Coordinates of N, CA and C and ligand atoms in Angstrom, one line a residue:
X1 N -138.5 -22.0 53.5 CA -137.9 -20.7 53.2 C -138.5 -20.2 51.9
X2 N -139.2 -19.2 52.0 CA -139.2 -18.7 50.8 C -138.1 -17.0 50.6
X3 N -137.7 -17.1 49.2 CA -136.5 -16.1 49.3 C -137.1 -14.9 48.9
X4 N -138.2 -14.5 48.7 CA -139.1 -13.1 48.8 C -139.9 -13.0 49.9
X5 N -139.6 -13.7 50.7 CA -140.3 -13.6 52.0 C -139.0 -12.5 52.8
X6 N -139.5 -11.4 53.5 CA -138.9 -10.7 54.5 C -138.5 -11.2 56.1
X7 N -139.2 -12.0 56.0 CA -139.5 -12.5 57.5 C -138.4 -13.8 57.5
X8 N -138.6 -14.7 56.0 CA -137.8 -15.8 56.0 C -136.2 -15.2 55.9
X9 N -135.9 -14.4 55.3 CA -134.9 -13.9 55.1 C -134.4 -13.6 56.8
X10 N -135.2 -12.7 57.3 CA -134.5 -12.8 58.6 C -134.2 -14.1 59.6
X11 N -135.1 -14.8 59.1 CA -134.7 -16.5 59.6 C -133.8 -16.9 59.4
X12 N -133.5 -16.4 58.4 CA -132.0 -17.3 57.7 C -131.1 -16.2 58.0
X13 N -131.2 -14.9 58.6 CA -130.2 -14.1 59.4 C -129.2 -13.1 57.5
X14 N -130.0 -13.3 56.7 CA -129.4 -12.4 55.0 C -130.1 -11.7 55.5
X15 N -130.8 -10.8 56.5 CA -131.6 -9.3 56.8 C -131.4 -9.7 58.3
X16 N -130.7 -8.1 58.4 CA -130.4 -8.0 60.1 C -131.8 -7.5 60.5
X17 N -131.5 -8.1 62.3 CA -132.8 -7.5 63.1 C -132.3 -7.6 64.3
X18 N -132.9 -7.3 65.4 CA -132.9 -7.3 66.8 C -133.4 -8.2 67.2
X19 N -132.6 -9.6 67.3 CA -133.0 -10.3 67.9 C -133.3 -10.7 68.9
X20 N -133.9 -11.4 69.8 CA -134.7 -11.6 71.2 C -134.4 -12.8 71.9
X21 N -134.6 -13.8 70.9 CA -134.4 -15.1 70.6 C -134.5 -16.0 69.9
X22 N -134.0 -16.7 69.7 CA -133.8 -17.9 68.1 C -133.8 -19.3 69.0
X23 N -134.8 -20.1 68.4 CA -134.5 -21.6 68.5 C -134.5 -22.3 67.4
X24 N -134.9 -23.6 67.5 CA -135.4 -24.5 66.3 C -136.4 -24.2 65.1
X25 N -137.2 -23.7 66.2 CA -138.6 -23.8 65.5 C -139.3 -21.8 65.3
X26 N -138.2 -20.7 65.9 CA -138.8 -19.9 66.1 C -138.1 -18.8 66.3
X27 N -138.3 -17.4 66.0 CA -137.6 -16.3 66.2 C -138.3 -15.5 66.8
X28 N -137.7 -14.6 67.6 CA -138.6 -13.4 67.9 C -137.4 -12.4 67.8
X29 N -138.1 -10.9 67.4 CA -136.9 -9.8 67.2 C -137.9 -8.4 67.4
X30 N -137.4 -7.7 67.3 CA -138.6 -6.1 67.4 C -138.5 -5.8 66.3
X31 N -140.1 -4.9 66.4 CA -140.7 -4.8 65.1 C -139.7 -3.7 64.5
X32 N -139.7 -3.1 63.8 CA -138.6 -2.3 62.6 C -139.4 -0.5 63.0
X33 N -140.9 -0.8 63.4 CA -142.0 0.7 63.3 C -142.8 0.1 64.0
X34 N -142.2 0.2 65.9 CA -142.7 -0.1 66.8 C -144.1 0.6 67.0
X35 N -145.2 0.2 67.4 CA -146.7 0.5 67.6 C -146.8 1.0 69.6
X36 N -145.5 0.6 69.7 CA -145.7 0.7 71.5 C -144.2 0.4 71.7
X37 N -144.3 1.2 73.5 CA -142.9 1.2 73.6 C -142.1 -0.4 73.8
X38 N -142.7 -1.5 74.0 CA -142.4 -2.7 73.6 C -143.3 -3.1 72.4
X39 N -142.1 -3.6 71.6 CA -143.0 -4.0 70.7 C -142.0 -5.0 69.4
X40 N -142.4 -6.5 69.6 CA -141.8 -7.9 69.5 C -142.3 -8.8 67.9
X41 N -141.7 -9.1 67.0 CA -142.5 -9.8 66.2 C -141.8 -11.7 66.3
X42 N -142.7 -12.3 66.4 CA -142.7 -13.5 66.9 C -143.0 -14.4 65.5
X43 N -142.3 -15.0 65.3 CA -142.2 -16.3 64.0 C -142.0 -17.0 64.1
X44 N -142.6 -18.5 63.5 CA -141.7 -19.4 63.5 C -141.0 -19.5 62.2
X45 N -139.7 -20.3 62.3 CA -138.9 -20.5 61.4 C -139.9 -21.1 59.9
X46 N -140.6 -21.7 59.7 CA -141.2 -22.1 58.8 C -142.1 -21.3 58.5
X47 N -142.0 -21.4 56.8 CA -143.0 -20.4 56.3 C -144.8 -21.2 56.4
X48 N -145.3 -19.9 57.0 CA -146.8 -20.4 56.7 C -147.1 -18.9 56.2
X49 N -148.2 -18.5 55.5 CA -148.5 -17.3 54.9 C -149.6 -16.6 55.9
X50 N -150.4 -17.2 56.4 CA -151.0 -16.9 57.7 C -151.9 -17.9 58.4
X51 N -152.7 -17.4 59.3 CA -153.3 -18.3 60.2 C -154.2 -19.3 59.7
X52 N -154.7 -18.3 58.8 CA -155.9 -19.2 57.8 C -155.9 -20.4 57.2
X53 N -154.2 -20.0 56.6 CA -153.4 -22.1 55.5 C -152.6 -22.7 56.3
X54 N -152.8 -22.1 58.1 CA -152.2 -23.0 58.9 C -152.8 -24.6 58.9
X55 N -151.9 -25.6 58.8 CA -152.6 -26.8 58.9 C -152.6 -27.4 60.0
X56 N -153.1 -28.8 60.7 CA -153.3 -29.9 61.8 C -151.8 -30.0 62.1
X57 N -151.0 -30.4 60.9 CA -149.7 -30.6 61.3 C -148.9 -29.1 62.7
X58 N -149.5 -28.2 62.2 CA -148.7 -26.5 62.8 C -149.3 -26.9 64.0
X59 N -149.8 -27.7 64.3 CA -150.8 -26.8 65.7 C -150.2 -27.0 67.3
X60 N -148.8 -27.7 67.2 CA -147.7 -27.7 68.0 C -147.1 -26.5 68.0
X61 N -146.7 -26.2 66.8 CA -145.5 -24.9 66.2 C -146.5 -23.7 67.1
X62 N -147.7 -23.7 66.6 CA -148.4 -22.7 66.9 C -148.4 -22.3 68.6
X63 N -148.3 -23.9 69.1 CA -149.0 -23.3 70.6 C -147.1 -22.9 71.2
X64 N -146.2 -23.8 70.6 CA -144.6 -23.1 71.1 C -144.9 -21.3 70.7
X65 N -145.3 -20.8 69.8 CA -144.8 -19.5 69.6 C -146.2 -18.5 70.7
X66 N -147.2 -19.0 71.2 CA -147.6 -18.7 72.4 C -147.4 -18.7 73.5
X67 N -146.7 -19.6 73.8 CA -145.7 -20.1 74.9 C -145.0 -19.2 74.8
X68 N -144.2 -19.1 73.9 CA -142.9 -18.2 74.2 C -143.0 -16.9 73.8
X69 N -144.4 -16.7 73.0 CA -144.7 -15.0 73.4 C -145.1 -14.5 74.6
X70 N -145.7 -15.7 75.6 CA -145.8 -15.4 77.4 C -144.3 -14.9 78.1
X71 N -143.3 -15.9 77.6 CA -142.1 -15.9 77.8 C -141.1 -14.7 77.9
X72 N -141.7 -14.1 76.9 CA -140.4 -12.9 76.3 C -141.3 -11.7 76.7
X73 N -142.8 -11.5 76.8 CA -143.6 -10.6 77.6 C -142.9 -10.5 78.8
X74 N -142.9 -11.3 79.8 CA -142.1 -11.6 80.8 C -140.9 -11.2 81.3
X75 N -139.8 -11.5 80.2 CA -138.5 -11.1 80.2 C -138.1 -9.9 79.9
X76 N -139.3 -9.2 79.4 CA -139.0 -7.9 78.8 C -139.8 -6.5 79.7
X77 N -140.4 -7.7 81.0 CA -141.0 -6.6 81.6 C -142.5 -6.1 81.5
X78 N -142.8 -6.6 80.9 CA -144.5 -6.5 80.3 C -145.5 -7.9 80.5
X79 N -145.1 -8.7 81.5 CA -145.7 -10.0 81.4 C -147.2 -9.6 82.5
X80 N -147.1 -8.5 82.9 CA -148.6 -8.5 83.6 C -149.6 -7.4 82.3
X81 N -149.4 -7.1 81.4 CA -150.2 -6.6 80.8 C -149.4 -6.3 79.3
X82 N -149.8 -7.0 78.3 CA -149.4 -6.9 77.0 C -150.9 -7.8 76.4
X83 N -150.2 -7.0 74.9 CA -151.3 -7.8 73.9 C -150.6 -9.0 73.0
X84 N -151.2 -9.8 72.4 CA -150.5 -10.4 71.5 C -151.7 -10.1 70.3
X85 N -151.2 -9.6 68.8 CA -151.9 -10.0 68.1 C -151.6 -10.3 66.8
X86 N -152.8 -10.6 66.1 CA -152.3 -11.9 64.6 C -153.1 -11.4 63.7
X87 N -152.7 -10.9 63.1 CA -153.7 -9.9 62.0 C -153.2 -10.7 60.7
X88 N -154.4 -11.7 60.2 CA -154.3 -12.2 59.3 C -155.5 -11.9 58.2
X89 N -154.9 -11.2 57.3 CA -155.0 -11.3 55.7 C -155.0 -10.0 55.6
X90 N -154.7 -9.6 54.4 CA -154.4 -7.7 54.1 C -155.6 -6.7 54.8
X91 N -156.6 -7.3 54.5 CA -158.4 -6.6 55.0 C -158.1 -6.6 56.9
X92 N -157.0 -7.2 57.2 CA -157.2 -7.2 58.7 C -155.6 -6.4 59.5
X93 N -154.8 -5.8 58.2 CA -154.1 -5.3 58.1 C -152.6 -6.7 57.8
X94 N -152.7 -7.3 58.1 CA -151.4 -8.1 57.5 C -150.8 -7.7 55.8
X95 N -149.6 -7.6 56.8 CA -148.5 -6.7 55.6 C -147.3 -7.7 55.1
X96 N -147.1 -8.6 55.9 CA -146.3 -9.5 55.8 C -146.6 -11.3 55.6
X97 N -146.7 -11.9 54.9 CA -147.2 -12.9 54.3 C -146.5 -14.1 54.5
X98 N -146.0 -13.8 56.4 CA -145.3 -14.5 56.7 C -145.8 -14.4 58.2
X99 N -146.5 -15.7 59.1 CA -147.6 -15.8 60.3 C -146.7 -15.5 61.4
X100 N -147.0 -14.4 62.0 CA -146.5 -14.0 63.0 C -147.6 -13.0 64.0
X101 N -146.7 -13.4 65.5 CA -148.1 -12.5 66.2 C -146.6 -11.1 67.0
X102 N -147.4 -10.3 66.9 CA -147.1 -8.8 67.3 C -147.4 -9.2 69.1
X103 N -146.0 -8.7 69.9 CA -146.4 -8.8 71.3 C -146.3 -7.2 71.6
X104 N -147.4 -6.7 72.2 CA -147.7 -5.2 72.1 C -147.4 -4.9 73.9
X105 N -146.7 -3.9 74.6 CA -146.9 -3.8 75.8 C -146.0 -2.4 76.0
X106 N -146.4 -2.1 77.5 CA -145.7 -0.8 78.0 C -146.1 0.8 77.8
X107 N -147.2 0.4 77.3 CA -148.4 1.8 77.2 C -149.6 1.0 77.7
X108 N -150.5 1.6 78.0 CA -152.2 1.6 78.0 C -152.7 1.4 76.8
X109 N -153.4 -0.3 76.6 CA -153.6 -0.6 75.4 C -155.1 -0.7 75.2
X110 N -155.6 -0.3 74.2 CA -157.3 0.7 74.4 C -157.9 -0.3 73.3
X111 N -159.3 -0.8 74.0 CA -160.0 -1.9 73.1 C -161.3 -0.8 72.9
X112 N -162.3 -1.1 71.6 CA -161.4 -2.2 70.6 C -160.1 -2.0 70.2
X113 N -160.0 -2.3 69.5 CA -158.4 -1.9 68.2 C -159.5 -1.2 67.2
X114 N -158.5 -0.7 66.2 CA -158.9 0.0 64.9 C -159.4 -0.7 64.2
Ligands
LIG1 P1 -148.4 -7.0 59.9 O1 -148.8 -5.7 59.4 O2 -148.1 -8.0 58.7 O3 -149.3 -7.7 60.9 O4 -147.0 -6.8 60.6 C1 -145.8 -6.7 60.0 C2 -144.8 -6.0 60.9 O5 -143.5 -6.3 60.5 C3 -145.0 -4.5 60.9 O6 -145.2 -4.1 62.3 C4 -143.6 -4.0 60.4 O7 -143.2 -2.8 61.1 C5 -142.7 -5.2 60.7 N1 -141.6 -5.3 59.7 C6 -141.8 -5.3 58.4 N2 -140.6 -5.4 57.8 C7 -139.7 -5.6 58.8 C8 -138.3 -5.8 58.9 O8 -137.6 -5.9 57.8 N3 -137.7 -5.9 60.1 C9 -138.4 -5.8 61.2 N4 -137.7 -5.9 62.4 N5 -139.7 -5.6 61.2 C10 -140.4 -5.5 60.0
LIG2 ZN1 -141.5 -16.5 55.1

């Protein structure tokens, strides 16, 4: 937990959100400045800063919160076409300093990206 993290804060439920689902290891809630008419931010409960200082030890944690971003695509109606994405480090737009993937779906989603 870090206590200037936004994201941990909603882990530990001291900042409300819409949540999706909570386990052990993981939250999902909607984004606050949805990008599409579904639109999911997926975390795990443990602070990592992004994909990059992910370590060997994460690489369970990692594949649970792909798993269950298939999952909640699914549940929400978008499991035949959504994006998942992970924009790690400020230059790639990460705003939040806390590793999470954006599940994007329910429009026509146009490659490349920006
Ligand atoms: P990033 O730009 O780091 O990839 O994505 C951060 C996302 O978190 C943004 O889409 C932003 O709208 C969302 N976000 C930031 N603060 C909050 C918050 O307090 N609550 C929720 N639900 N989403 C947030
Ligand atoms: Zn955090």
């Amino acid at each position: 937990m870090a206590s200037n993290c936004i994201f941990c804060r909603i882990a530990e439920k001291e900042v409300q959100a819409r949540i999706i689902r909570e386990n052990a290891d993981l939250m999902a809630f909607y984004d606050l400045n949805p990008q599409a008419p579904t639109h999911v931010i997926i975390i795990p409960k443990k602070h990592i800063v992004c994909l990059a200082k992910a370590q060997a030890e994460d690489i369970e944690l990692l594949g649970k919160l792909q798993y269950a971003a298939k999952e909640i695509a699914h549940e929400l109606g978008i499991g035949e076409a959504f994006r998942l994405v992970l924009n790690n480090g400020h230059k790639a737009g990460q705003t939040v300093d806390h590793i999470h993937y954006h599940i994007l779906g329910g429009r026509r989603l146009m490659w490349p990206p920006g």
